[in-house]
C-alpha positions as a LaTeX table, in Angstrom:
\begin{tabular}{lrrr}
\hline
Residue & $x$ (\AA) & $y$ (\AA) & $z$ (\AA) \\
\hline
Unk1 & 84.24 & 283.79 & 95.48 \\
Unk2 & 86.57 & 281.04 & 96.55 \\
Unk3 & 89.01 & 279.64 & 94.04 \\
Unk4 & 88.02 & 276.49 & 92.12 \\
Unk5 & 90.00 & 274.07 & 90.03 \\
Unk6 & 89.65 & 274.19 & 86.24 \\
Unk7 & 91.80 & 271.14 & 85.60 \\
Unk8 & 95.04 & 272.98 & 84.88 \\
Unk9 & 95.18 & 275.89 & 87.26 \\
Unk10 & 93.37 & 277.48 & 90.13 \\
Unk11 & 91.46 & 280.67 & 89.30 \\
Unk12 & 89.76 & 283.19 & 91.54 \\
Unk13 & 86.62 & 283.68 & 89.44 \\
Unk14 & 84.63 & 281.33 & 87.20 \\
Unk15 & 85.29 & 281.65 & 83.48 \\
Unk16 & 82.79 & 281.71 & 80.59 \\
Unk17 & 82.93 & 278.46 & 78.68 \\
Unk18 & 81.93 & 277.75 & 75.07 \\
Unk19 & 80.95 & 274.06 & 74.65 \\
Unk20 & 79.88 & 271.85 & 71.81 \\
Unk21 & 76.40 & 270.34 & 72.15 \\
Unk22 & 77.77 & 266.84 & 72.75 \\
Unk23 & 79.49 & 268.14 & 75.88 \\
Unk24 & 76.05 & 269.24 & 77.15 \\
Unk25 & 74.23 & 266.03 & 76.35 \\
Unk26 & 73.95 & 262.91 & 74.18 \\
Unk27 & 70.86 & 263.89 & 72.22 \\
Unk28 & 70.99 & 264.64 & 68.49 \\
Unk29 & 68.60 & 266.63 & 66.34 \\
Unk30 & 65.77 & 268.80 & 67.63 \\
Unk31 & 65.13 & 268.78 & 71.38 \\
Unk32 & 62.31 & 266.35 & 72.14 \\
Unk33 & 61.59 & 268.34 & 75.28 \\
Unk34 & 63.52 & 270.74 & 77.46 \\
Unk35 & 63.75 & 268.56 & 80.56 \\
Unk36 & 67.39 & 267.55 & 79.86 \\
Unk37 & 69.68 & 269.72 & 82.01 \\
Unk38 & 73.03 & 268.35 & 80.91 \\
Unk39 & 75.10 & 265.41 & 82.06 \\
Unk40 & 75.29 & 266.86 & 85.58 \\
Unk41 & 71.63 & 267.33 & 86.49 \\
Unk42 & 70.60 & 270.33 & 88.58 \\
Unk43 & 74.07 & 271.20 & 89.91 \\
Unk44 & 76.67 & 271.28 & 87.10 \\
Unk45 & 80.38 & 271.78 & 87.81 \\
Unk46 & 80.48 & 275.13 & 85.99 \\
Unk47 & 79.74 & 278.15 & 88.23 \\
Unk48 & 79.59 & 280.45 & 85.22 \\
Unk49 & 78.02 & 281.20 & 81.84 \\
Unk50 & 78.26 & 278.34 & 79.36 \\
Unk51 & 77.63 & 278.88 & 75.64 \\
Unk52 & 76.43 & 275.68 & 73.93 \\
Unk53 & 76.82 & 275.47 & 70.15 \\
Unk54 & 73.84 & 273.75 & 68.53 \\
Unk55 & 71.76 & 273.82 & 65.36 \\
Unk56 & 68.67 & 273.35 & 67.50 \\
Unk57 & 68.04 & 276.30 & 69.81 \\
Unk58 & 66.26 & 276.27 & 73.13 \\
Unk59 & 65.82 & 278.94 & 75.81 \\
Unk60 & 68.70 & 279.67 & 78.16 \\
Unk61 & 68.75 & 277.46 & 81.24 \\
Unk62 & 69.90 & 278.66 & 84.68 \\
Unk63 & 70.60 & 276.00 & 87.31 \\
Unk64 & 71.71 & 275.78 & 90.95 \\
Unk65 & 74.92 & 277.57 & 91.76 \\
Unk66 & 74.33 & 280.17 & 89.05 \\
Unk67 & 75.36 & 278.14 & 86.00 \\
Unk68 & 73.58 & 279.54 & 82.94 \\
Unk69 & 73.57 & 277.55 & 79.69 \\
Unk70 & 72.99 & 279.69 & 76.58 \\
Unk71 & 72.23 & 277.84 & 73.33 \\
Unk72 & 73.44 & 279.42 & 70.12 \\
Unk73 & 73.57 & 278.74 & 66.41 \\
Unk74 & 75.43 & 281.95 & 65.64 \\
Unk75 & 78.57 & 281.70 & 63.50 \\
Unk76 & 81.53 & 280.36 & 65.48 \\
Unk77 & 83.34 & 283.65 & 64.92 \\
Unk78 & 80.86 & 285.46 & 67.20 \\
Unk79 & 81.33 & 283.16 & 70.20 \\
Unk80 & 84.65 & 284.61 & 71.31 \\
Unk81 & 82.99 & 288.04 & 71.40 \\
Unk82 & 80.26 & 286.79 & 73.78 \\
Unk83 & 82.69 & 284.84 & 75.91 \\
Unk84 & 85.17 & 287.70 & 76.25 \\
Unk85 & 82.35 & 290.10 & 77.07 \\
Unk86 & 81.06 & 287.73 & 79.77 \\
Unk87 & 84.62 & 287.26 & 81.05 \\
Unk88 & 85.06 & 291.00 & 81.63 \\
Unk89 & 88.82 & 290.86 & 81.02 \\
Unk90 & 89.44 & 287.39 & 82.46 \\
Unk91 & 90.51 & 284.28 & 80.56 \\
Unk92 & 88.06 & 282.23 & 78.50 \\
Unk93 & 88.15 & 278.41 & 78.37 \\
Unk94 & 86.88 & 276.38 & 75.43 \\
Unk95 & 85.33 & 272.98 & 76.05 \\
Unk96 & 84.41 & 270.71 & 73.22 \\
Unk97 & 85.50 & 267.98 & 70.97 \\
Unk98 & 87.32 & 267.95 & 67.67 \\
Unk99 & 84.45 & 269.55 & 65.74 \\
Unk100 & 84.38 & 272.57 & 68.07 \\
Unk101 & 88.15 & 273.06 & 67.84 \\
Unk102 & 88.16 & 272.69 & 64.03 \\
Unk103 & 85.50 & 275.37 & 63.68 \\
\hline
\end{tabular}
């Protein structure tokens, strides 16, 4: 796979990315429907697995380019395990706001 820019450095392979729900979309509370595919529509800028923290689960969503969004309400302590497993020895990036970092 060709290298892509993560904002700070160029990497050879896409990295798993834990995100807070607000980074996925503006909606609060239970999902009204599952038509929302994130801020980016059908072709998000992440060519990798993305783990979205939410209290309101929905099925995983795979979009163009291979991006797969996985929605989880598991304790924050378990997310690094999933991300590192998906990374297979590569770095893991965390995307989210203050609440995600504080957790």
